[in-house]
Amino acid sequence: METATPRKVEHQQTDRGYVPVYATGVVEQPWSGYSRTDHEVWDTLFKRQCEMLPGRACQEFLDGVKKFGLGAGGIPKFADINTVLAKATGWELVAVEGLLPDEVFFDHLANRRFPVSWWIRKPEQLDYLSEPDLFHDLFGHVPLLLNPVFADYMQAYGRGGMKAHAIGPEALMNLTRLYWYTVEFGLIDTRDGMRIYGAGIVSSKGESIYSLDADAPNRIGFDLARVMNTRYRIDTYQQTYFVIDSFEQLFEATTPDFTPIYARLRDKTPHAAADVLEETDRVFHYGSHEGFATNADT
Ligand code: PHE
Ligand code: FE
């Protein structure tokens, strides 16, 4: 990887002393360090998701998985993925240790670099882990970076993130909710039926089924300000999924300047994750809310 710095650098000796430098968090993917178990975890998760996702994930996602050859056996090399990505949409994967500070993450996206955790979960964590690992980041997020519209959306999000960060924490929260309900947990209404595009869903066996089939959660048409004003769950499956009509719709809805929207939302109470707004929501499915956690949403 040409742009990768060899390891995390947070301070650097200069003529004028020891100064902090921009920490991009980028490392080199330690590919030869993966154990046999690591490769087997990838293969197991890959096989499990690929058996289930046809007819559930959107075609753009399935096409991406195929084009990258993610099922060739073992953990893919980022360098190989990058060869394909560079040609298709100019994106590039960078390996990281884990979650990055917001500004660093936004800066990567704004420059069409997608940070991917280099390490993979343990065999006893196939169904759930609390932080993103290589399987979630790579299998979940990267296939759609081959889609030109989605690829542009992700970059625009990075730029928007820098702006929201400068405006303040409330704006940043509004933007984070947009990411959560689209990039991570989005559904798309296609000619063939409702499909998944969110990375948090496609990388989870349980939620790949639940998000489409369960009676409990709401499925509501995407509306920008509505989404940005809705809390979410980090500890359970989502209580509401928002449904886009197309990636073009998502891109176009998010193109206008968010500054006035942030200002308007500042004095509004956010909706709970389970709320249905009877007057304004375009309801695809009114959830039964059965078994919903009632403790506070994020
Ligand atoms: N248009 C948004 C803004 O002005 C930027 C953005 C684009 C945010 C796409 C998210 C997704 O802040
Ligand atoms: Fe993610």
PDB file of C-alpha atoms and ligand atoms in Angstrom:
ATOM      1  CA  MET A   1       0.000   0.000   0.000  1.00  0.00           C
ATOM      2  CA  GLU A   2       1.641   3.207  -1.118  1.00  0.00           C
ATOM      3  CA  THR A   3      -0.051   5.568   1.325  1.00  0.00           C
ATOM      4  CA  ALA A   4       0.307   3.447   4.439  1.00  0.00           C
ATOM      5  CA  THR A   5       2.584   4.669   7.177  1.00  0.00           C
ATOM      6  CA  PRO A   6       4.320   1.682   8.775  1.00  0.00           C
ATOM      7  CA  ARG A   7       2.928   2.237  12.252  1.00  0.00           C
ATOM      8  CA  LYS A   8       0.854   4.562  14.308  1.00  0.00           C
ATOM      9  CA  VAL A   9       2.786   7.791  14.842  1.00  0.00           C
ATOM     10  CA  GLU A  10       1.423  10.272  17.310  1.00  0.00           C
ATOM     11  CA  HIS A  11       4.467  12.387  18.132  1.00  0.00           C
ATOM     12  CA  GLN A  12       7.521  13.173  16.150  1.00  0.00           C
ATOM     13  CA  GLN A  13      10.894  14.727  16.940  1.00  0.00           C
ATOM     14  CA  THR A  14      11.424  17.908  14.934  1.00  0.00           C
ATOM     15  CA  ASP A  15      13.896  20.816  15.026  1.00  0.00           C
ATOM     16  CA  ARG A  16      11.527  22.609  17.340  1.00  0.00           C
ATOM     17  CA  GLY A  17      10.970  19.707  19.676  1.00  0.00           C
ATOM     18  CA  TYR A  18       8.598  16.840  20.106  1.00  0.00           C
ATOM     19  CA  VAL A  19       5.335  17.674  18.287  1.00  0.00           C
ATOM     20  CA  PRO A  20       2.162  15.761  17.631  1.00  0.00           C
ATOM     21  CA  VAL A  21       1.610  14.802  14.007  1.00  0.00           C
ATOM     22  CA  TYR A  22      -1.617  13.822  12.373  1.00  0.00           C
ATOM     23  CA  ALA A  23      -2.267  10.276  13.543  1.00  0.00           C
ATOM     24  CA  THR A  24      -3.891   8.457  10.672  1.00  0.00           C
ATOM     25  CA  GLY A  25      -3.938   5.215  12.617  1.00  0.00           C
ATOM     26  CA  VAL A  26      -2.799   3.327   9.544  1.00  0.00           C
ATOM     27  CA  VAL A  27      -0.764   0.148   9.910  1.00  0.00           C
ATOM     28  CA  GLU A  28       0.377  -2.457   7.418  1.00  0.00           C
ATOM     29  CA  GLN A  29      -1.856  -5.511   7.171  1.00  0.00           C
ATOM     30  CA  PRO A  30       0.261  -8.174   8.925  1.00  0.00           C
ATOM     31  CA  TRP A  31      -0.955 -10.822   6.508  1.00  0.00           C
ATOM     32  CA  SER A  32       1.687 -13.474   7.184  1.00  0.00           C
ATOM     33  CA  GLY A  33       0.927 -13.186  10.891  1.00  0.00           C
ATOM     34  CA  TYR A  34      -2.595 -14.589  10.579  1.00  0.00           C
ATOM     35  CA  SER A  35      -2.992 -18.022  12.154  1.00  0.00           C
ATOM     36  CA  ARG A  36      -4.721 -20.968  10.591  1.00  0.00           C
ATOM     37  CA  THR A  37      -7.589 -20.317  12.963  1.00  0.00           C
ATOM     38  CA  ASP A  38      -7.848 -16.705  11.746  1.00  0.00           C
ATOM     39  CA  HIS A  39      -8.180 -17.903   8.142  1.00  0.00           C
ATOM     40  CA  GLU A  40     -10.722 -20.517   9.192  1.00  0.00           C
ATOM     41  CA  VAL A  41     -12.819 -17.902  10.965  1.00  0.00           C
ATOM     42  CA  TRP A  42     -12.926 -15.884   7.745  1.00  0.00           C
ATOM     43  CA  ASP A  43     -13.856 -18.957   5.689  1.00  0.00           C
ATOM     44  CA  THR A  44     -16.576 -20.009   8.121  1.00  0.00           C
ATOM     45  CA  LEU A  45     -18.172 -16.576   8.303  1.00  0.00           C
ATOM     46  CA  PHE A  46     -17.850 -16.053   4.570  1.00  0.00           C
ATOM     47  CA  LYS A  47     -19.538 -19.341   3.757  1.00  0.00           C
ATOM     48  CA  ARG A  48     -22.274 -18.802   6.300  1.00  0.00           C
ATOM     49  CA  GLN A  49     -23.177 -15.346   4.980  1.00  0.00           C
ATOM     50  CA  CYS A  50     -22.898 -16.298   1.324  1.00  0.00           C
ATOM     51  CA  GLU A  51     -25.334 -19.157   1.756  1.00  0.00           C
ATOM     52  CA  MET A  52     -27.871 -16.841   3.230  1.00  0.00           C
ATOM     53  CA  LEU A  53     -27.483 -13.531   1.419  1.00  0.00           C
ATOM     54  CA  PRO A  54     -28.704 -14.288  -2.110  1.00  0.00           C
ATOM     55  CA  GLY A  55     -32.284 -12.988  -2.154  1.00  0.00           C
ATOM     56  CA  ARG A  56     -31.552 -10.941   0.978  1.00  0.00           C
ATOM     57  CA  ALA A  57     -28.643  -8.627   0.193  1.00  0.00           C
ATOM     58  CA  CYS A  58     -29.011  -6.176  -2.687  1.00  0.00           C
ATOM     59  CA  GLN A  59     -27.534  -7.215  -6.033  1.00  0.00           C
ATOM     60  CA  GLU A  60     -24.872  -4.485  -5.917  1.00  0.00           C
ATOM     61  CA  PHE A  61     -23.507  -6.025  -2.717  1.00  0.00           C
ATOM     62  CA  LEU A  62     -23.540  -9.586  -4.067  1.00  0.00           C
ATOM     63  CA  ASP A  63     -21.844  -8.452  -7.268  1.00  0.00           C
ATOM     64  CA  GLY A  64     -19.129  -6.755  -5.220  1.00  0.00           C
ATOM     65  CA  VAL A  65     -18.409  -9.874  -3.160  1.00  0.00           C
ATOM     66  CA  LYS A  66     -18.020 -11.834  -6.378  1.00  0.00           C
ATOM     67  CA  LYS A  67     -15.869  -9.289  -8.170  1.00  0.00           C
ATOM     68  CA  PHE A  68     -13.391  -9.089  -5.273  1.00  0.00           C
ATOM     69  CA  GLY A  69     -13.186 -12.874  -5.061  1.00  0.00           C
ATOM     70  CA  LEU A  70     -13.624 -12.663  -1.297  1.00  0.00           C
ATOM     71  CA  GLY A  71     -14.306 -16.396  -1.152  1.00  0.00           C
ATOM     72  CA  ALA A  72     -11.008 -17.558  -2.615  1.00  0.00           C
ATOM     73  CA  GLY A  73     -10.070 -19.128   0.728  1.00  0.00           C
ATOM     74  CA  GLY A  74      -8.529 -17.426   3.741  1.00  0.00           C
ATOM     75  CA  ILE A  75      -8.305 -13.784   4.698  1.00  0.00           C
ATOM     76  CA  PRO A  76      -7.950 -11.605   1.596  1.00  0.00           C
ATOM     77  CA  LYS A  77      -4.877  -9.459   1.101  1.00  0.00           C
ATOM     78  CA  PHE A  78      -5.793  -5.777   1.145  1.00  0.00           C
ATOM     79  CA  ALA A  79      -3.304  -5.183  -1.656  1.00  0.00           C
ATOM     80  CA  ASP A  80      -5.306  -7.497  -3.949  1.00  0.00           C
ATOM     81  CA  ILE A  81      -8.574  -5.813  -3.040  1.00  0.00           C
ATOM     82  CA  ASN A  82      -6.959  -2.439  -3.670  1.00  0.00           C
ATOM     83  CA  THR A  83      -5.971  -3.372  -7.202  1.00  0.00           C
ATOM     84  CA  VAL A  84      -9.624  -3.999  -8.049  1.00  0.00           C
ATOM     85  CA  LEU A  85     -10.917  -0.990  -6.104  1.00  0.00           C
ATOM     86  CA  ALA A  86      -8.451   1.475  -7.579  1.00  0.00           C
ATOM     87  CA  LYS A  87      -9.634   0.664 -11.077  1.00  0.00           C
ATOM     88  CA  ALA A  88     -13.322   0.624 -10.244  1.00  0.00           C
ATOM     89  CA  THR A  89     -13.941   3.670  -8.036  1.00  0.00           C
ATOM     90  CA  GLY A  90     -10.555   4.922  -6.823  1.00  0.00           C
ATOM     91  CA  TRP A  91     -11.137   3.809  -3.235  1.00  0.00           C
ATOM     92  CA  GLU A  92      -8.408   2.176  -1.190  1.00  0.00           C
ATOM     93  CA  LEU A  93      -8.457   0.089   1.973  1.00  0.00           C
ATOM     94  CA  VAL A  94      -6.140   1.007   4.800  1.00  0.00           C
ATOM     95  CA  ALA A  95      -5.481  -1.353   7.704  1.00  0.00           C
ATOM     96  CA  VAL A  96      -6.076   0.026  11.200  1.00  0.00           C
ATOM     97  CA  GLU A  97      -6.009  -1.295  14.769  1.00  0.00           C
ATOM     98  CA  GLY A  98      -9.611  -0.395  15.464  1.00  0.00           C
ATOM     99  CA  LEU A  99     -11.943   2.545  15.865  1.00  0.00           C
ATOM    100  CA  LEU A 100     -10.373   5.891  15.005  1.00  0.00           C
ATOM    101  CA  PRO A 101     -11.042   9.375  16.373  1.00  0.00           C
ATOM    102  CA  ASP A 102     -13.926  10.936  14.399  1.00  0.00           C
ATOM    103  CA  GLU A 103     -11.828  13.495  12.521  1.00  0.00           C
ATOM    104  CA  VAL A 104      -9.292  10.878  11.483  1.00  0.00           C
ATOM    105  CA  PHE A 105     -12.040   8.576  10.243  1.00  0.00           C
ATOM    106  CA  PHE A 106     -13.726  11.406   8.319  1.00  0.00           C
ATOM    107  CA  ASP A 107     -10.410  12.440   6.780  1.00  0.00           C
ATOM    108  CA  HIS A 108      -9.879   8.905   5.481  1.00  0.00           C
ATOM    109  CA  LEU A 109     -13.350   8.750   3.932  1.00  0.00           C
ATOM    110  CA  ALA A 110     -13.060  12.235   2.441  1.00  0.00           C
ATOM    111  CA  ASN A 111      -9.942  10.973   0.652  1.00  0.00           C
ATOM    112  CA  ARG A 112     -11.553   7.729  -0.463  1.00  0.00           C
ATOM    113  CA  ARG A 113      -9.659   5.579   2.002  1.00  0.00           C
ATOM    114  CA  PHE A 114     -11.692   3.045   3.932  1.00  0.00           C
ATOM    115  CA  PRO A 115     -10.203   1.977   7.280  1.00  0.00           C
ATOM    116  CA  VAL A 116     -10.455  -1.768   7.929  1.00  0.00           C
ATOM    117  CA  SER A 117      -9.518  -3.432  11.236  1.00  0.00           C
ATOM    118  CA  TRP A 118      -6.685  -5.826  10.379  1.00  0.00           C
ATOM    119  CA  TRP A 119      -7.549  -8.415  13.095  1.00  0.00           C
ATOM    120  CA  ILE A 120     -10.340 -10.956  12.980  1.00  0.00           C
ATOM    121  CA  ARG A 121     -12.623 -12.213  15.766  1.00  0.00           C
ATOM    122  CA  LYS A 122     -12.028 -15.463  17.678  1.00  0.00           C
ATOM    123  CA  PRO A 123     -13.959 -18.654  16.808  1.00  0.00           C
ATOM    124  CA  GLU A 124     -16.145 -18.196  19.903  1.00  0.00           C
ATOM    125  CA  GLN A 125     -17.241 -14.756  18.633  1.00  0.00           C
ATOM    126  CA  LEU A 126     -18.769 -15.797  15.304  1.00  0.00           C
ATOM    127  CA  ASP A 127     -22.199 -14.454  16.183  1.00  0.00           C
ATOM    128  CA  TYR A 128     -21.393 -11.326  18.088  1.00  0.00           C
ATOM    129  CA  LEU A 129     -18.610  -9.018  19.121  1.00  0.00           C
ATOM    130  CA  SER A 130     -18.826  -5.478  20.363  1.00  0.00           C
ATOM    131  CA  GLU A 131     -16.235  -3.813  18.129  1.00  0.00           C
ATOM    132  CA  PRO A 132     -15.779  -3.970  14.382  1.00  0.00           C
ATOM    133  CA  ASP A 133     -13.265  -6.580  13.214  1.00  0.00           C
ATOM    134  CA  LEU A 134     -11.922  -7.467   9.785  1.00  0.00           C
ATOM    135  CA  PHE A 135     -14.939  -9.527   8.826  1.00  0.00           C
ATOM    136  CA  HIS A 136     -17.396  -6.740   9.545  1.00  0.00           C
ATOM    137  CA  ASP A 137     -15.255  -4.022   7.997  1.00  0.00           C
ATOM    138  CA  LEU A 138     -14.186  -5.892   4.890  1.00  0.00           C
ATOM    139  CA  PHE A 139     -17.071  -8.213   4.087  1.00  0.00           C
ATOM    140  CA  GLY A 140     -19.678  -5.755   5.351  1.00  0.00           C
ATOM    141  CA  HIS A 141     -18.479  -2.440   3.975  1.00  0.00           C
ATOM    142  CA  VAL A 142     -16.137  -2.959   1.071  1.00  0.00           C
ATOM    143  CA  PRO A 143     -18.287  -4.693  -1.607  1.00  0.00           C
ATOM    144  CA  LEU A 144     -20.476  -1.603  -2.044  1.00  0.00           C
ATOM    145  CA  LEU A 145     -17.433   0.619  -2.563  1.00  0.00           C
ATOM    146  CA  LEU A 146     -17.454  -0.824  -6.090  1.00  0.00           C
ATOM    147  CA  ASN A 147     -20.778   0.884  -6.735  1.00  0.00           C
ATOM    148  CA  PRO A 148     -20.031   4.381  -8.095  1.00  0.00           C
ATOM    149  CA  VAL A 149     -22.979   6.105  -6.413  1.00  0.00           C
ATOM    150  CA  PHE A 150     -22.415   4.503  -3.042  1.00  0.00           C
ATOM    151  CA  ALA A 151     -18.686   5.178  -3.347  1.00  0.00           C
ATOM    152  CA  ASP A 152     -19.415   8.884  -3.835  1.00  0.00           C
ATOM    153  CA  TYR A 153     -21.864   8.884  -0.941  1.00  0.00           C
ATOM    154  CA  MET A 154     -19.178   7.543   1.409  1.00  0.00           C
ATOM    155  CA  GLN A 155     -16.744  10.251   0.369  1.00  0.00           C
ATOM    156  CA  ALA A 156     -19.405  12.955   0.728  1.00  0.00           C
ATOM    157  CA  TYR A 157     -20.119  11.579   4.192  1.00  0.00           C
ATOM    158  CA  GLY A 158     -16.455  11.994   5.136  1.00  0.00           C
ATOM    159  CA  ARG A 159     -16.482  15.605   4.010  1.00  0.00           C
ATOM    160  CA  GLY A 160     -19.772  16.174   5.795  1.00  0.00           C
ATOM    161  CA  GLY A 161     -18.216  14.687   8.910  1.00  0.00           C
ATOM    162  CA  MET A 162     -15.439  17.258   8.962  1.00  0.00           C
ATOM    163  CA  LYS A 163     -18.046  19.969   8.686  1.00  0.00           C
ATOM    164  CA  ALA A 164     -20.295  18.531  11.399  1.00  0.00           C
ATOM    165  CA  HIS A 165     -17.294  18.117  13.670  1.00  0.00           C
ATOM    166  CA  ALA A 166     -16.511  21.814  13.301  1.00  0.00           C
ATOM    167  CA  ILE A 167     -20.129  22.778  14.008  1.00  0.00           C
ATOM    168  CA  GLY A 168     -20.358  20.828  17.255  1.00  0.00           C
ATOM    169  CA  PRO A 169     -21.314  17.642  19.069  1.00  0.00           C
ATOM    170  CA  GLU A 170     -25.058  17.840  18.334  1.00  0.00           C
ATOM    171  CA  ALA A 171     -24.431  18.103  14.607  1.00  0.00           C
ATOM    172  CA  LEU A 172     -22.024  15.214  14.851  1.00  0.00           C
ATOM    173  CA  MET A 173     -24.650  13.107  16.635  1.00  0.00           C
ATOM    174  CA  ASN A 174     -27.178  13.871  13.866  1.00  0.00           C
ATOM    175  CA  LEU A 175     -24.663  12.790  11.251  1.00  0.00           C
ATOM    176  CA  THR A 176     -23.701   9.661  13.166  1.00  0.00           C
ATOM    177  CA  ARG A 177     -27.340   8.602  13.186  1.00  0.00           C
ATOM    178  CA  LEU A 178     -27.439   8.975   9.413  1.00  0.00           C
ATOM    179  CA  TYR A 179     -24.424   6.663   9.107  1.00  0.00           C
ATOM    180  CA  TRP A 180     -25.960   4.177  11.501  1.00  0.00           C
ATOM    181  CA  TYR A 181     -29.297   3.955   9.714  1.00  0.00           C
ATOM    182  CA  THR A 182     -27.838   3.903   6.193  1.00  0.00           C
ATOM    183  CA  VAL A 183     -24.271   2.602   5.914  1.00  0.00           C
ATOM    184  CA  GLU A 184     -24.611   0.210   8.865  1.00  0.00           C
ATOM    185  CA  PHE A 185     -28.281  -0.791   8.990  1.00  0.00           C
ATOM    186  CA  GLY A 186     -29.891   0.346   5.764  1.00  0.00           C
ATOM    187  CA  LEU A 187     -32.501  -1.534   3.732  1.00  0.00           C
ATOM    188  CA  ILE A 188     -33.324  -0.848   0.084  1.00  0.00           C
ATOM    189  CA  ASP A 189     -36.633  -1.382  -1.695  1.00  0.00           C
ATOM    190  CA  THR A 190     -35.853  -3.003  -5.046  1.00  0.00           C
ATOM    191  CA  ARG A 191     -37.952  -4.298  -7.912  1.00  0.00           C
ATOM    192  CA  ASP A 192     -37.413  -7.797  -6.555  1.00  0.00           C
ATOM    193  CA  GLY A 193     -38.395  -6.846  -3.015  1.00  0.00           C
ATOM    194  CA  MET A 194     -36.837  -5.513   0.155  1.00  0.00           C
ATOM    195  CA  ARG A 195     -33.077  -6.056   0.362  1.00  0.00           C
ATOM    196  CA  ILE A 196     -30.220  -5.363   2.763  1.00  0.00           C
ATOM    197  CA  TYR A 197     -27.338  -2.988   2.037  1.00  0.00           C
ATOM    198  CA  GLY A 198     -26.178  -2.066   5.566  1.00  0.00           C
ATOM    199  CA  ALA A 199     -22.802  -3.468   6.600  1.00  0.00           C
ATOM    200  CA  GLY A 200     -23.887  -4.183  10.161  1.00  0.00           C
ATOM    201  CA  ILE A 201     -26.636  -6.419   8.806  1.00  0.00           C
ATOM    202  CA  VAL A 202     -24.824  -8.275   6.015  1.00  0.00           C
ATOM    203  CA  SER A 203     -21.991  -9.183   8.381  1.00  0.00           C
ATOM    204  CA  SER A 204     -24.403 -10.675  10.956  1.00  0.00           C
ATOM    205  CA  LYS A 205     -26.226 -13.941  10.406  1.00  0.00           C
ATOM    206  CA  GLY A 206     -28.910 -13.203  12.966  1.00  0.00           C
ATOM    207  CA  GLU A 207     -29.678  -9.691  11.794  1.00  0.00           C
ATOM    208  CA  SER A 208     -29.626 -10.678   8.105  1.00  0.00           C
ATOM    209  CA  ILE A 209     -32.702 -12.735   8.891  1.00  0.00           C
ATOM    210  CA  TYR A 210     -34.254 -10.510  11.539  1.00  0.00           C
ATOM    211  CA  SER A 211     -34.036  -7.230   9.611  1.00  0.00           C
ATOM    212  CA  LEU A 212     -36.125  -8.582   6.723  1.00  0.00           C
ATOM    213  CA  ASP A 213     -38.285 -11.301   8.274  1.00  0.00           C
ATOM    214  CA  ALA A 214     -39.056 -10.378  11.869  1.00  0.00           C
ATOM    215  CA  ASP A 215     -42.409  -8.883  12.771  1.00  0.00           C
ATOM    216  CA  ALA A 216     -41.013  -6.856  15.682  1.00  0.00           C
ATOM    217  CA  PRO A 217     -39.048  -4.017  14.018  1.00  0.00           C
ATOM    218  CA  ASN A 218     -40.496  -1.107  12.047  1.00  0.00           C
ATOM    219  CA  ARG A 219     -39.475  -0.641   8.438  1.00  0.00           C
ATOM    220  CA  ILE A 220     -39.921   2.983   7.464  1.00  0.00           C
ATOM    221  CA  GLY A 221     -39.189   4.968   4.315  1.00  0.00           C
ATOM    222  CA  PHE A 222     -35.969   6.985   4.453  1.00  0.00           C
ATOM    223  CA  ASP A 223     -36.355  10.649   5.331  1.00  0.00           C
ATOM    224  CA  LEU A 224     -33.174  12.595   6.008  1.00  0.00           C
ATOM    225  CA  ALA A 225     -34.190  14.819   8.935  1.00  0.00           C
ATOM    226  CA  ARG A 226     -36.267  12.024  10.485  1.00  0.00           C
ATOM    227  CA  VAL A 227     -33.274   9.674  10.449  1.00  0.00           C
ATOM    228  CA  MET A 228     -30.890  12.301  11.787  1.00  0.00           C
ATOM    229  CA  ASN A 229     -33.255  12.853  14.706  1.00  0.00           C
ATOM    230  CA  THR A 230     -33.721   9.177  15.672  1.00  0.00           C
ATOM    231  CA  ARG A 231     -31.818   7.392  18.432  1.00  0.00           C
ATOM    232  CA  TYR A 232     -30.534   3.893  17.842  1.00  0.00           C
ATOM    233  CA  ARG A 233     -29.562   0.680  19.600  1.00  0.00           C
ATOM    234  CA  ILE A 234     -26.008  -0.471  19.940  1.00  0.00           C
ATOM    235  CA  ASP A 235     -26.718  -3.512  22.109  1.00  0.00           C
ATOM    236  CA  THR A 236     -29.638  -5.223  20.317  1.00  0.00           C
ATOM    237  CA  TYR A 237     -30.902  -5.658  16.781  1.00  0.00           C
ATOM    238  CA  GLN A 238     -32.380  -2.404  15.467  1.00  0.00           C
ATOM    239  CA  GLN A 239     -35.940  -1.516  16.415  1.00  0.00           C
ATOM    240  CA  THR A 240     -36.417   0.458  13.211  1.00  0.00           C
ATOM    241  CA  TYR A 241     -34.868   0.034   9.779  1.00  0.00           C
ATOM    242  CA  PHE A 242     -35.031   2.861   7.254  1.00  0.00           C
ATOM    243  CA  VAL A 243     -35.641   1.923   3.650  1.00  0.00           C
ATOM    244  CA  ILE A 244     -34.172   3.783   0.678  1.00  0.00           C
ATOM    245  CA  ASP A 245     -35.552   3.475  -2.860  1.00  0.00           C
ATOM    246  CA  SER A 246     -32.137   3.632  -4.517  1.00  0.00           C
ATOM    247  CA  PHE A 247     -28.564   4.723  -3.868  1.00  0.00           C
ATOM    248  CA  GLU A 248     -29.274   7.719  -6.093  1.00  0.00           C
ATOM    249  CA  GLN A 249     -32.091   8.770  -3.746  1.00  0.00           C
ATOM    250  CA  LEU A 250     -29.703   8.523  -0.786  1.00  0.00           C
ATOM    251  CA  PHE A 251     -27.006  10.490  -2.561  1.00  0.00           C
ATOM    252  CA  GLU A 252     -29.370  13.218  -3.711  1.00  0.00           C
ATOM    253  CA  ALA A 253     -31.112  13.560  -0.354  1.00  0.00           C
ATOM    254  CA  THR A 254     -27.763  14.096   1.356  1.00  0.00           C
ATOM    255  CA  THR A 255     -26.272  16.541  -1.150  1.00  0.00           C
ATOM    256  CA  PRO A 256     -27.788  19.796   0.242  1.00  0.00           C
ATOM    257  CA  ASP A 257     -25.976  21.728   2.957  1.00  0.00           C
ATOM    258  CA  PHE A 258     -26.915  20.219   6.333  1.00  0.00           C
ATOM    259  CA  THR A 259     -26.200  23.396   8.304  1.00  0.00           C
ATOM    260  CA  PRO A 260     -29.850  24.552   8.455  1.00  0.00           C
ATOM    261  CA  ILE A 261     -31.006  21.017   9.280  1.00  0.00           C
ATOM    262  CA  TYR A 262     -28.542  20.800  12.170  1.00  0.00           C
ATOM    263  CA  ALA A 263     -29.785  24.181  13.407  1.00  0.00           C
ATOM    264  CA  ARG A 264     -33.421  23.091  13.203  1.00  0.00           C
ATOM    265  CA  LEU A 265     -32.791  19.794  15.000  1.00  0.00           C
ATOM    266  CA  ARG A 266     -30.911  21.428  17.869  1.00  0.00           C
ATOM    267  CA  ASP A 267     -34.032  22.217  19.876  1.00  0.00           C
ATOM    268  CA  LYS A 268     -35.962  19.095  18.984  1.00  0.00           C
ATOM    269  CA  THR A 269     -36.216  16.047  21.200  1.00  0.00           C
ATOM    270  CA  PRO A 270     -34.949  13.029  19.294  1.00  0.00           C
ATOM    271  CA  HIS A 271     -37.323  10.159  18.518  1.00  0.00           C
ATOM    272  CA  ALA A 272     -36.831   6.876  20.339  1.00  0.00           C
ATOM    273  CA  ALA A 273     -35.541   3.999  18.224  1.00  0.00           C
ATOM    274  CA  ALA A 274     -38.942   2.284  18.263  1.00  0.00           C
ATOM    275  CA  ASP A 275     -41.133   5.341  17.515  1.00  0.00           C
ATOM    276  CA  VAL A 276     -43.463   5.415  14.525  1.00  0.00           C
ATOM    277  CA  LEU A 277     -44.576   8.910  13.509  1.00  0.00           C
ATOM    278  CA  GLU A 278     -48.150   8.283  12.493  1.00  0.00           C
ATOM    279  CA  GLU A 279     -48.562  11.547  10.588  1.00  0.00           C
ATOM    280  CA  THR A 280     -45.417  11.618   8.537  1.00  0.00           C
ATOM    281  CA  ASP A 281     -43.717   8.215   8.304  1.00  0.00           C
ATOM    282  CA  ARG A 282     -43.978   6.184   5.129  1.00  0.00           C
ATOM    283  CA  VAL A 283     -44.493   2.838   6.835  1.00  0.00           C
ATOM    284  CA  PHE A 284     -43.453  -0.329   5.006  1.00  0.00           C
ATOM    285  CA  HIS A 285     -43.990  -2.439   8.106  1.00  0.00           C
ATOM    286  CA  TYR A 286     -45.443  -1.399  11.426  1.00  0.00           C
ATOM    287  CA  GLY A 287     -43.460  -3.443  13.947  1.00  0.00           C
ATOM    288  CA  SER A 288     -45.116  -5.483  16.675  1.00  0.00           C
ATOM    289  CA  HIS A 289     -42.307  -4.273  18.972  1.00  0.00           C
ATOM    290  CA  GLU A 290     -42.407  -7.661  20.654  1.00  0.00           C
ATOM    291  CA  GLY A 291     -39.483  -8.268  22.965  1.00  0.00           C
ATOM    292  CA  PHE A 292     -38.066  -4.767  22.509  1.00  0.00           C
ATOM    293  CA  ALA A 293     -35.591  -3.562  25.094  1.00  0.00           C
ATOM    294  CA  THR A 294     -37.106  -0.635  26.951  1.00  0.00           C
ATOM    295  CA  ASN A 295     -33.951   0.780  28.507  1.00  0.00           C
ATOM    296  CA  ALA A 296     -32.630   3.949  26.910  1.00  0.00           C
ATOM    297  CA  ASP A 297     -31.460   4.051  23.292  1.00  0.00           C
ATOM    298  CA  THR A 298     -28.142   5.568  22.370  1.00  0.00           C
TER     299      THR A 298
HETATM  300  N1  PHE B   1     -24.453  17.583   2.442  1.00  0.00           N
HETATM  301  C1  PHE B   1     -23.884  17.311   3.736  1.00  0.00           C
HETATM  302  C2  PHE B   1     -23.519  18.595   4.473  1.00  0.00           C
HETATM  303  O1  PHE B   1     -23.683  19.660   3.989  1.00  0.00           O
HETATM  304  C3  PHE B   1     -22.662  16.429   3.628  1.00  0.00           C
HETATM  305  C4  PHE B   1     -23.033  14.987   3.569  1.00  0.00           C
HETATM  306  C5  PHE B   1     -23.159  14.307   2.355  1.00  0.00           C
HETATM  307  C6  PHE B   1     -23.247  14.293   4.726  1.00  0.00           C
HETATM  308  C7  PHE B   1     -23.480  12.973   2.334  1.00  0.00           C
HETATM  309  C8  PHE B   1     -23.569  12.956   4.694  1.00  0.00           C
HETATM  310  C9  PHE B   1     -23.688  12.296   3.508  1.00  0.00           C
HETATM  311  O2  PHE B   1     -23.063  18.527   5.584  1.00  0.00           O
HETATM  312 FE    FE B   2     -19.199  -0.690  10.281  1.00  0.00          FE
END
